[in-house]
Tab-separated table of C-alpha atoms in Angstrom:
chain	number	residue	atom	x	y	z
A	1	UNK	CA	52.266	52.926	30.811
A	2	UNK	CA	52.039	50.972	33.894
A	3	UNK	CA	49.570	48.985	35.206
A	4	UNK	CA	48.440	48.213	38.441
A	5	UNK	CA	48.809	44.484	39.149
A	6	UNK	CA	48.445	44.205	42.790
A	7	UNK	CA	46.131	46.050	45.611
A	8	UNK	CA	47.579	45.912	49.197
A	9	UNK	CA	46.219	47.218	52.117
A	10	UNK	CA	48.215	47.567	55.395
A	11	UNK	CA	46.296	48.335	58.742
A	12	UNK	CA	47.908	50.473	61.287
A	13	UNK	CA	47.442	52.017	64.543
A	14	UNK	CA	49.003	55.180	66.118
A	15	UNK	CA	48.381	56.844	69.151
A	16	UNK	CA	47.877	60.322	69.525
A	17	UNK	CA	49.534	62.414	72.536
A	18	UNK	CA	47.695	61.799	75.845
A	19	UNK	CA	44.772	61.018	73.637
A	20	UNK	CA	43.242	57.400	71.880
A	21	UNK	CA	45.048	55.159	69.331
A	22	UNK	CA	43.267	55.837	65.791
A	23	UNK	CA	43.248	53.727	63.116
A	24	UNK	CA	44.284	53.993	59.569
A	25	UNK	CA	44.938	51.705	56.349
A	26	UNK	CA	47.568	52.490	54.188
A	27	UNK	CA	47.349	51.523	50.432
A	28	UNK	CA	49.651	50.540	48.158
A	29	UNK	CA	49.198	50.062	44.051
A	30	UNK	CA	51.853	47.704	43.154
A	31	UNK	CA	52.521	47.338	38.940
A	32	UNK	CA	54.270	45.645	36.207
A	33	UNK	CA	57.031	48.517	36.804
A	34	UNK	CA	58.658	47.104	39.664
A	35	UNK	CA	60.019	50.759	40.560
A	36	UNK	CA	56.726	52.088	40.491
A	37	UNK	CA	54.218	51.836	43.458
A	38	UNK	CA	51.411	54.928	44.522
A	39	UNK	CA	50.665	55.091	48.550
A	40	UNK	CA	47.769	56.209	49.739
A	41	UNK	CA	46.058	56.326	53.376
A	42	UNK	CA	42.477	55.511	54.831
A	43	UNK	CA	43.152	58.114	57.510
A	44	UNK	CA	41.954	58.223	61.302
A	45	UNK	CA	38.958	55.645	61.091
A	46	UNK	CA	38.032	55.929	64.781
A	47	UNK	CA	34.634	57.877	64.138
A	48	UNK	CA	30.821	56.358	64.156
A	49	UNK	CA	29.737	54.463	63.395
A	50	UNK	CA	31.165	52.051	65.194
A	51	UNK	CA	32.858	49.779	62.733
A	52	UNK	CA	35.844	48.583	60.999
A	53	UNK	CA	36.079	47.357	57.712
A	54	UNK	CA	36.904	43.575	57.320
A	55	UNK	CA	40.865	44.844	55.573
A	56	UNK	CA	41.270	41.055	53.904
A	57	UNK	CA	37.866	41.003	51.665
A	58	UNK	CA	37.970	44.430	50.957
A	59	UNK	CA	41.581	44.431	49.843
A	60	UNK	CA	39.781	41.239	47.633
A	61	UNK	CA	37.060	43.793	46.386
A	62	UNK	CA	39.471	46.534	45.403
A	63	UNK	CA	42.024	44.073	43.122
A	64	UNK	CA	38.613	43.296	41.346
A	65	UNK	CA	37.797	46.017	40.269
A	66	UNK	CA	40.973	48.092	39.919
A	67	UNK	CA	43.941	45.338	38.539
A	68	UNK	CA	44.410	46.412	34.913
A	69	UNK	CA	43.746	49.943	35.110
A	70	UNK	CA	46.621	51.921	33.492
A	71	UNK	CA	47.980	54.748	36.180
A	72	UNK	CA	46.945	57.649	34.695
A	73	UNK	CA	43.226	55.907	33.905
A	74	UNK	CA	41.937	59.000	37.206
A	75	UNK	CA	38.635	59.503	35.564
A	76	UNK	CA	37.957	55.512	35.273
A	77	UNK	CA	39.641	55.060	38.851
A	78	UNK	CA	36.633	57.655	40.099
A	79	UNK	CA	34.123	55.889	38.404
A	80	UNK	CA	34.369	52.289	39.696
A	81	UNK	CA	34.934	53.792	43.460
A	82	UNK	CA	31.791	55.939	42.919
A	83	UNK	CA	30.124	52.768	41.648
A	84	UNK	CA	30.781	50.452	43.965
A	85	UNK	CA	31.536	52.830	47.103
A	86	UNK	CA	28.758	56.006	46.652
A	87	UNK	CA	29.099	59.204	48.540
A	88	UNK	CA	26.496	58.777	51.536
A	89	UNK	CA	26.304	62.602	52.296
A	90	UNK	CA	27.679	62.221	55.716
A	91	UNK	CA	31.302	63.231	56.808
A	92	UNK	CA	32.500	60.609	58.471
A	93	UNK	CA	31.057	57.573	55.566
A	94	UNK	CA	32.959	55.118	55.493
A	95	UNK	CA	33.145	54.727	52.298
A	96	UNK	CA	34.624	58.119	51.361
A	97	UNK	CA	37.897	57.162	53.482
A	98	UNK	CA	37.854	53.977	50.925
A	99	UNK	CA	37.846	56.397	48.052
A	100	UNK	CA	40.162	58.497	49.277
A	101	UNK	CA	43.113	56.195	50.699
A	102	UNK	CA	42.469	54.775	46.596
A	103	UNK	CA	41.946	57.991	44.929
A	104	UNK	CA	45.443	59.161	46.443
A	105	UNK	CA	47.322	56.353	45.750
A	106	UNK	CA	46.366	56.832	42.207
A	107	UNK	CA	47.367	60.156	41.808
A	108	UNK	CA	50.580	59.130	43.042
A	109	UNK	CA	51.450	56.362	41.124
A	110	UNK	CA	50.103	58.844	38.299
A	111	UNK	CA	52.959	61.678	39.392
A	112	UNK	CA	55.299	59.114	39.866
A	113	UNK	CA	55.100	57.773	36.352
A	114	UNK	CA	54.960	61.389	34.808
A	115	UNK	CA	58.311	62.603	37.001
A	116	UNK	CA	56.119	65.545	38.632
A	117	UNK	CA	54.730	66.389	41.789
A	118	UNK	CA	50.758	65.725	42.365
A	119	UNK	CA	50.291	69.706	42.597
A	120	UNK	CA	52.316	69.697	38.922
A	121	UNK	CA	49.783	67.170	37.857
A	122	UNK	CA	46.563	69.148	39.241
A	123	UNK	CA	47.766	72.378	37.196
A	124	UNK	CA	50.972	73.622	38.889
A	125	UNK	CA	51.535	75.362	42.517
A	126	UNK	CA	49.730	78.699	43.239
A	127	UNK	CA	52.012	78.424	46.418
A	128	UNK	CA	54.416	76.992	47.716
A	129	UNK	CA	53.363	76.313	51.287
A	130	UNK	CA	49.375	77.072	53.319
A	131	UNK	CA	49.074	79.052	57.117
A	132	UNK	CA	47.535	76.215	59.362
A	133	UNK	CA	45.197	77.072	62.006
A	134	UNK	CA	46.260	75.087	64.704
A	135	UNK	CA	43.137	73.267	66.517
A	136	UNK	CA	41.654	73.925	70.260
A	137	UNK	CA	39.416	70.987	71.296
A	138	UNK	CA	36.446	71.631	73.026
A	139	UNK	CA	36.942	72.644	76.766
A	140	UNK	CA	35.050	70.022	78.298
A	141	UNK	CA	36.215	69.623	81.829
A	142	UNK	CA	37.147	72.902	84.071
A	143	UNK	CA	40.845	71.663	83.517
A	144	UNK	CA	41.133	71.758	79.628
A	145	UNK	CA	41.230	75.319	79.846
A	146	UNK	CA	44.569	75.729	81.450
A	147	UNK	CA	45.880	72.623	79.301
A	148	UNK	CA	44.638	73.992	76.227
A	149	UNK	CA	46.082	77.797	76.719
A	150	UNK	CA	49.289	76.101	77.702
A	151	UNK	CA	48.946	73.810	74.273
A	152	UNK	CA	48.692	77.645	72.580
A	153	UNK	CA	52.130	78.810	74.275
A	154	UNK	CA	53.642	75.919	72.943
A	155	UNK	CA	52.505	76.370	68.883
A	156	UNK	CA	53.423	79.936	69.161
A	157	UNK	CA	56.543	79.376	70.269
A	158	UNK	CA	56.893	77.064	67.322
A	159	UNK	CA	55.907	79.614	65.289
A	160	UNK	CA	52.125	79.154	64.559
A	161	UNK	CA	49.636	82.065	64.812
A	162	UNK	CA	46.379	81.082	63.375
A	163	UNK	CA	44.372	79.145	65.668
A	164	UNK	CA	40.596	77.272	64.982
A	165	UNK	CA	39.011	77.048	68.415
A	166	UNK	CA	35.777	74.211	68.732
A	167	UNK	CA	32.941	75.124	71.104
A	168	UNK	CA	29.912	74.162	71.447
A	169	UNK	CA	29.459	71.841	74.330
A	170	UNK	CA	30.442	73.699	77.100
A	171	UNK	CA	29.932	77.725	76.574
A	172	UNK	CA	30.887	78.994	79.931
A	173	UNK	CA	34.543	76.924	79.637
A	174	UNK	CA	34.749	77.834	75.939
A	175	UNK	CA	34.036	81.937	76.447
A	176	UNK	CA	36.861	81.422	79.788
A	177	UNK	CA	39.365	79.928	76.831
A	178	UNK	CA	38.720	82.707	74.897
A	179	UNK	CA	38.913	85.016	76.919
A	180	UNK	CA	41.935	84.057	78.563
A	181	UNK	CA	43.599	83.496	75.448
A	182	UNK	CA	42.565	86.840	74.490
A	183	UNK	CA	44.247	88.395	77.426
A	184	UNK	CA	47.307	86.283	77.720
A	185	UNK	CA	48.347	86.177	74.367
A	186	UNK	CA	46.910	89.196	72.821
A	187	UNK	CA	47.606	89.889	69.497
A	188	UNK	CA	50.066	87.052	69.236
A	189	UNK	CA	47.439	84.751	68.218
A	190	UNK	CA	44.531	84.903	65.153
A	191	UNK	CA	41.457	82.912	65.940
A	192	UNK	CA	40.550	81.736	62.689
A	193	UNK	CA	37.455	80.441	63.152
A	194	UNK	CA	34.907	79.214	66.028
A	195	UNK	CA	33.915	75.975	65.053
A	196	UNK	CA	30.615	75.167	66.782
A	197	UNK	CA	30.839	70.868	64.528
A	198	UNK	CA	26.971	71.064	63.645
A	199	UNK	CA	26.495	71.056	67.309
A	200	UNK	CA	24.057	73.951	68.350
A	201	UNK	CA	21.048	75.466	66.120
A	202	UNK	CA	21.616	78.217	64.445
A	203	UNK	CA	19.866	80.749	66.807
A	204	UNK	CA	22.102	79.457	69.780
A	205	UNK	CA	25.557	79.043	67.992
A	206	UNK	CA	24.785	83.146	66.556
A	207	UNK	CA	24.030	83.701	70.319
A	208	UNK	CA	27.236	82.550	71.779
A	209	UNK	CA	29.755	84.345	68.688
A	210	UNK	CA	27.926	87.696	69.212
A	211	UNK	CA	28.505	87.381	73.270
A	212	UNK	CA	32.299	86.795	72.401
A	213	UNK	CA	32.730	88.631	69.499
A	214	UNK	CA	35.349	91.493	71.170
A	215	UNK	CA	37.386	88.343	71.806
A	216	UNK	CA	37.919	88.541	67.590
A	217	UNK	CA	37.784	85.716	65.078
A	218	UNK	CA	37.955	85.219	61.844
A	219	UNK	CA	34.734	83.563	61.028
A	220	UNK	CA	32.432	80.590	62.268
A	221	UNK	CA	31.950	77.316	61.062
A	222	UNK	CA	29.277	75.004	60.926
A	223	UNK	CA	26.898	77.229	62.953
A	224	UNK	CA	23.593	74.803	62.198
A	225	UNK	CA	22.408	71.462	62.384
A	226	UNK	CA	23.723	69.139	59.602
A	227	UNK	CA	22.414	69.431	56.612
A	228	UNK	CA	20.758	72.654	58.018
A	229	UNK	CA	20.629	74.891	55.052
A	230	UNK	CA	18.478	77.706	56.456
A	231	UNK	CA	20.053	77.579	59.733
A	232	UNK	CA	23.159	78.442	58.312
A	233	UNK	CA	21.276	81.419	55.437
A	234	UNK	CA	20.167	82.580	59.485
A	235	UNK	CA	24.110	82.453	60.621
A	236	UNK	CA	24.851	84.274	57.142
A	237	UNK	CA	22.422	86.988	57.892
A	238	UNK	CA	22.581	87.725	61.398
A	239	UNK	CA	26.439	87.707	61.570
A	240	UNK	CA	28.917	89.813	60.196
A	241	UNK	CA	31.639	87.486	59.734
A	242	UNK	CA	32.169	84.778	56.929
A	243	UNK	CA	30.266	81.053	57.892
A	244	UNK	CA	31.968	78.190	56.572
A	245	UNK	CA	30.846	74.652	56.235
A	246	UNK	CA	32.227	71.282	55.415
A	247	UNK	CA	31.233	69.949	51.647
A	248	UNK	CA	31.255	66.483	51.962
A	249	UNK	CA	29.092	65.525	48.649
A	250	UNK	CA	28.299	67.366	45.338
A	251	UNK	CA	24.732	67.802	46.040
A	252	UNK	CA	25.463	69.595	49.360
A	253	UNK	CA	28.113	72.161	47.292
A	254	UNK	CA	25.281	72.799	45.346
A	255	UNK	CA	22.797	73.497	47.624
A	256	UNK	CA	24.807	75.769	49.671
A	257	UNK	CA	25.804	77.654	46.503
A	258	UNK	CA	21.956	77.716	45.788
A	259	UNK	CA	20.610	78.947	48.921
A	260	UNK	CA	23.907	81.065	49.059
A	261	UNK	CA	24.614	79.921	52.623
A	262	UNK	CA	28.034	80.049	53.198
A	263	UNK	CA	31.015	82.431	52.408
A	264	UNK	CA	33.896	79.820	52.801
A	265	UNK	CA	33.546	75.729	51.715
A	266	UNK	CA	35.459	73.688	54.212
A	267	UNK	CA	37.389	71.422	51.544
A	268	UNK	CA	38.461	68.207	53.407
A	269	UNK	CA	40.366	65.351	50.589
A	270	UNK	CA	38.654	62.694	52.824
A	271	UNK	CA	35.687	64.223	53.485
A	272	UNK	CA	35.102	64.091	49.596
A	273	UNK	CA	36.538	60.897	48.294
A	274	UNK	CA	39.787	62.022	46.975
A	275	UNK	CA	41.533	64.073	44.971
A	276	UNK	CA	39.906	63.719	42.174
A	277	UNK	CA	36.139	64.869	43.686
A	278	UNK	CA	38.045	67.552	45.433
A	279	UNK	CA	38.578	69.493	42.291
A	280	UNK	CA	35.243	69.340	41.312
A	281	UNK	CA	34.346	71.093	44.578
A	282	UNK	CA	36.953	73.385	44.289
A	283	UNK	CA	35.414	74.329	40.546
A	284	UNK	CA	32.139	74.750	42.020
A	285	UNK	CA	33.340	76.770	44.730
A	286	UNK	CA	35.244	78.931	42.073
A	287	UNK	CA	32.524	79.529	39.861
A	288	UNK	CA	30.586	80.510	42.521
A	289	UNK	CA	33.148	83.129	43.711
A	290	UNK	CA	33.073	81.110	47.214
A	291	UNK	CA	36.899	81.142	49.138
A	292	UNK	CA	38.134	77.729	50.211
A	293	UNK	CA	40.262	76.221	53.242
A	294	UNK	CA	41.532	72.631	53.023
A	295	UNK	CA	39.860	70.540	55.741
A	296	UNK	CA	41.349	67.443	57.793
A	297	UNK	CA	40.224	64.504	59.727
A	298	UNK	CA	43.802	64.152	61.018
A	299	UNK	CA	45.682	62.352	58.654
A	300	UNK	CA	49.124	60.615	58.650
A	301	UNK	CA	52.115	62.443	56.276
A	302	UNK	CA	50.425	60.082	53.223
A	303	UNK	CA	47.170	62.140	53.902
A	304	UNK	CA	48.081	65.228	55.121
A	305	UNK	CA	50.670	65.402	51.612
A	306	UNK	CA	47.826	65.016	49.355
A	307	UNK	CA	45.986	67.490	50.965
A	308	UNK	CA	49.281	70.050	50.451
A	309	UNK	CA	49.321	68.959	47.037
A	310	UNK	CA	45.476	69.877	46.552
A	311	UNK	CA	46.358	73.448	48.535
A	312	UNK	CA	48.889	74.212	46.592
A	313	UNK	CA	47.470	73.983	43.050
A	314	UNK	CA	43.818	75.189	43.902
A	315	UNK	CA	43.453	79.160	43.564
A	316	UNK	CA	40.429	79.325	45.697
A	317	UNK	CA	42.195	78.208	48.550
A	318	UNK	CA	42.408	81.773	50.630
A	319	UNK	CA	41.792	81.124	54.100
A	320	UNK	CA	44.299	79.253	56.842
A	321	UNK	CA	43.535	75.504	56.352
A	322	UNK	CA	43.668	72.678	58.972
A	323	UNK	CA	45.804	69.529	57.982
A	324	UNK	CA	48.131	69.004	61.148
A	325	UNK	CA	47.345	65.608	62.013
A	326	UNK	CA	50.789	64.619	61.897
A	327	UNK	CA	51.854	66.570	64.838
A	328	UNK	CA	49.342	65.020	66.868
A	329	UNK	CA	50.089	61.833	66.707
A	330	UNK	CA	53.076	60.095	68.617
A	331	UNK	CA	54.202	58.404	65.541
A	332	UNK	CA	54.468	58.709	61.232
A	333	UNK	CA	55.100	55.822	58.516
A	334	UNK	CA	57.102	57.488	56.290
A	335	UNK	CA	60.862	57.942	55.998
A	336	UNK	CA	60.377	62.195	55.830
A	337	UNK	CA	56.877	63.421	56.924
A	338	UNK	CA	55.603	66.605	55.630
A	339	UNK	CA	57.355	69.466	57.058
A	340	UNK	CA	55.738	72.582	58.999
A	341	UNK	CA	57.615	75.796	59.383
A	342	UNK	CA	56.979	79.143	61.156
A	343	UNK	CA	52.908	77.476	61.207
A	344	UNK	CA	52.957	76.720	57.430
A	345	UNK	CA	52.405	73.333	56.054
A	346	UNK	CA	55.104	72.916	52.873
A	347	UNK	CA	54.574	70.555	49.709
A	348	UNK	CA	56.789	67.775	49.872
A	349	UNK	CA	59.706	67.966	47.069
A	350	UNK	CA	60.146	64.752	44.725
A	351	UNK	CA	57.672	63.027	42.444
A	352	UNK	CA	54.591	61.685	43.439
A	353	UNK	CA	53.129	62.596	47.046
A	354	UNK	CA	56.644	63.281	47.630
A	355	UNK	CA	56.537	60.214	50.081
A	356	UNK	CA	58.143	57.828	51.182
A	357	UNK	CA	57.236	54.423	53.857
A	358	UNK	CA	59.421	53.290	55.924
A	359	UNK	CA	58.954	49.658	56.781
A	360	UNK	CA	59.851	49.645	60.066
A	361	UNK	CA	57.692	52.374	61.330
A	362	UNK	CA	55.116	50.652	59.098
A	363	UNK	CA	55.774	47.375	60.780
A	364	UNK	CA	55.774	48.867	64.452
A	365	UNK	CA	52.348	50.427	63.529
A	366	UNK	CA	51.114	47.347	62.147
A	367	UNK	CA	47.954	45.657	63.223
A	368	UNK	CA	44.288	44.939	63.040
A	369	UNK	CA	41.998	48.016	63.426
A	370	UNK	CA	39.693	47.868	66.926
A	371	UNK	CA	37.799	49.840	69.502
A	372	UNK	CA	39.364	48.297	72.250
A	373	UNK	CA	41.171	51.073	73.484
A	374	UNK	CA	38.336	53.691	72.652
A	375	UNK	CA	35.496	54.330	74.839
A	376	UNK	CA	31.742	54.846	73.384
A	377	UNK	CA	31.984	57.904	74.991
A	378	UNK	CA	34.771	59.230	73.335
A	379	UNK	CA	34.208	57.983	70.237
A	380	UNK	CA	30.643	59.950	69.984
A	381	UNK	CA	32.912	63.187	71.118
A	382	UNK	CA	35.237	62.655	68.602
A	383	UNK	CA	32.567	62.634	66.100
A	384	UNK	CA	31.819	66.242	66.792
A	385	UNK	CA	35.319	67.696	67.838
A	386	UNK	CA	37.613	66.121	65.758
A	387	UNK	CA	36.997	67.927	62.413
């Protein structure tokens, strides 16, 4: 079996279309088989709080505590991350993007050695490919409306119908999307879900999705403070469509299950750690007959394949998901990013994550992570839109 022999951590930056440059770290597990290495990615870092990691000591910190371990040592790779990087109960913790870009490369190197595919290795593929809901940022300025409705004309025409609009900020631009969208596109379009990001209590967010409920949607996410368990119970039993929430921590699964708060559990692979914490959210979800959807923060085609992988093999996975970050940004660091067709996101084909890097997109990426380019005030906004 191999073993890993050398940590390496990369830091990149890629821009997104009209938008900021985000931040990532891509991680590679290097062996004693030179023809084996697992890649993983710290994906889109630019959220508070306001920090970067120093890349050099924790790339130090990681070869101490992970050089020896055998590939397919998962359960012992979860235990040292959990030890030395704990799940915060926040979304955007830093540590859980440590975890994950980790966690991933693992189960790649794991695949790799094995000859399968990471959804083989989870169980075997339920599916072969997920509907993506295509995402709406918030209408924030009386001109996002027309940019975003044009930004819908586009992903149709590429085939995508399922759409997850945010609101929250401004309701009288967000009910003139709608609307509009409504009317232009008609039954072109689904609206997935109204994603209100934790923004509005739960009184106010039930408010708004009741005034624009002829518009149709799917269901509504996040309609409470964070952490806002009986705001959301309120959003279950005043509404009469399915509320969904992000489940970043096993203590949060369990309390929504408890309460019985939410009819959908907003999976995300970075959200939780990796993909090994994943499945134990997806079991908990299972058990208690809850429907999933795979949640993003925007990843790279390193990211955004894992979190194929983790759609593919997981049966509770039921309801459009959301990885597309690799259409938003300007460029990839692989050789073949992961491929979306008529709106569906595919599993890659070969072993492993079924990717590749290539060094010279890796090298034209390359560079130390900053907030130079991002203003405080964008930063806070992508805290609550970007999900």
């Amino acid at each position: 079996m191999a073993k890993v022999t050398r940590v390496s951590l990369t830091p990149i930056n890629t821009p997104r279309h009209n938008s900021i440059t985000c931040g990532h770290i891509l991680v590679e597990l290097h062996t004693d088989d030179d023809s084996l290495v697992g890649v993983g990615e710290m994906s889109d870092l630019q959220h508070l709080p306001r920090f970067h990691f120093d890349v050099p000591e924790l790339e130090a910190t990681l070869n101490e505590i992970l050089v020896g371990l055998d590939a397919l040592q998962l359960t012992e790779v979860e235990r040292r991350l959990e030890a030395n990087f704990p799940q915060a109960g926040y979304i955007y913790d830093k540590s859980r993007a440590i975890k994950c870009g980790v966690d991933i490369a693992f189960w790649d190197l794991a695949a790799k050695q094995l000859g399968v595919r990471v959804c083989d290795l989870l169980g075997g593929a339920v599916r072969e490919s997920v509907p993506i809901a295509y995402p709406i940022f918030r209408q924030q300025h009386e001109e996002d409306v027309e940019r975003n409705l044009a930004m819908v004309e586009r992903r149709i025409a590429e085939g995508f119908e399922f759409f997850r609009v945010y609101v929250g900020r401004r309701l009288d631009l967000d009910e003139r999307f709608l609307r509009a969208a409504r009317e232009r596109f008609g039954d072109r379009i689904a609206i997935k879900s109204l994603d209100f990001s934790n923004l509005l209590d739960a009184k106010a967010a039930c408010a708004f999705a009741e005034k624009v409920a002829d518009v149709g949607f799917d269901l509504v996410e996040a309609p409470a403070p964070n952490h806002d368990v009986r705001g959301l119970v309120y959003a279950r039993n005043r509404l009469p469509l399915p509320i969904s929430e992000h489940v970043y921590g096993f203590r949060w699964a369990l309390d929504l299950v408890a309460a019985d708060a939410v009819d959908v559990f907003n999976v995300s692979v970075i959200a939780i750690g990796g993909i090994t914490p994943a499945r134990r959210i997806f079991a908990i979800a299972e058990a208690a007959g809850k429907s999933c959807l795979v949640g993003t923060t925007q990843e790279l085609s390193i990211g955004t394949a894992a979190a194929a992988h983790v759609a593919m093999a997981m049966p509770p996975v039921t309801v459009p998901s959301d990885p597309v970050g690799p259409l938003l940004y300007t460029r990839d660091v692989v050789c073949d990013p992961v491929r979306y067709i008529d709106g569906r996101l595919h599993v890659p084909s070969g072993p492993g994550l079924g990717m590749r890097l290539d060094p010279e997109q890796v090298r034209a990426s390359a560079g130390p992570l900053t907030w130079a380019a991002t203003s405080a005030a964008a930063v806070v906004d992508r805290q609550e839109v970007a999900r």
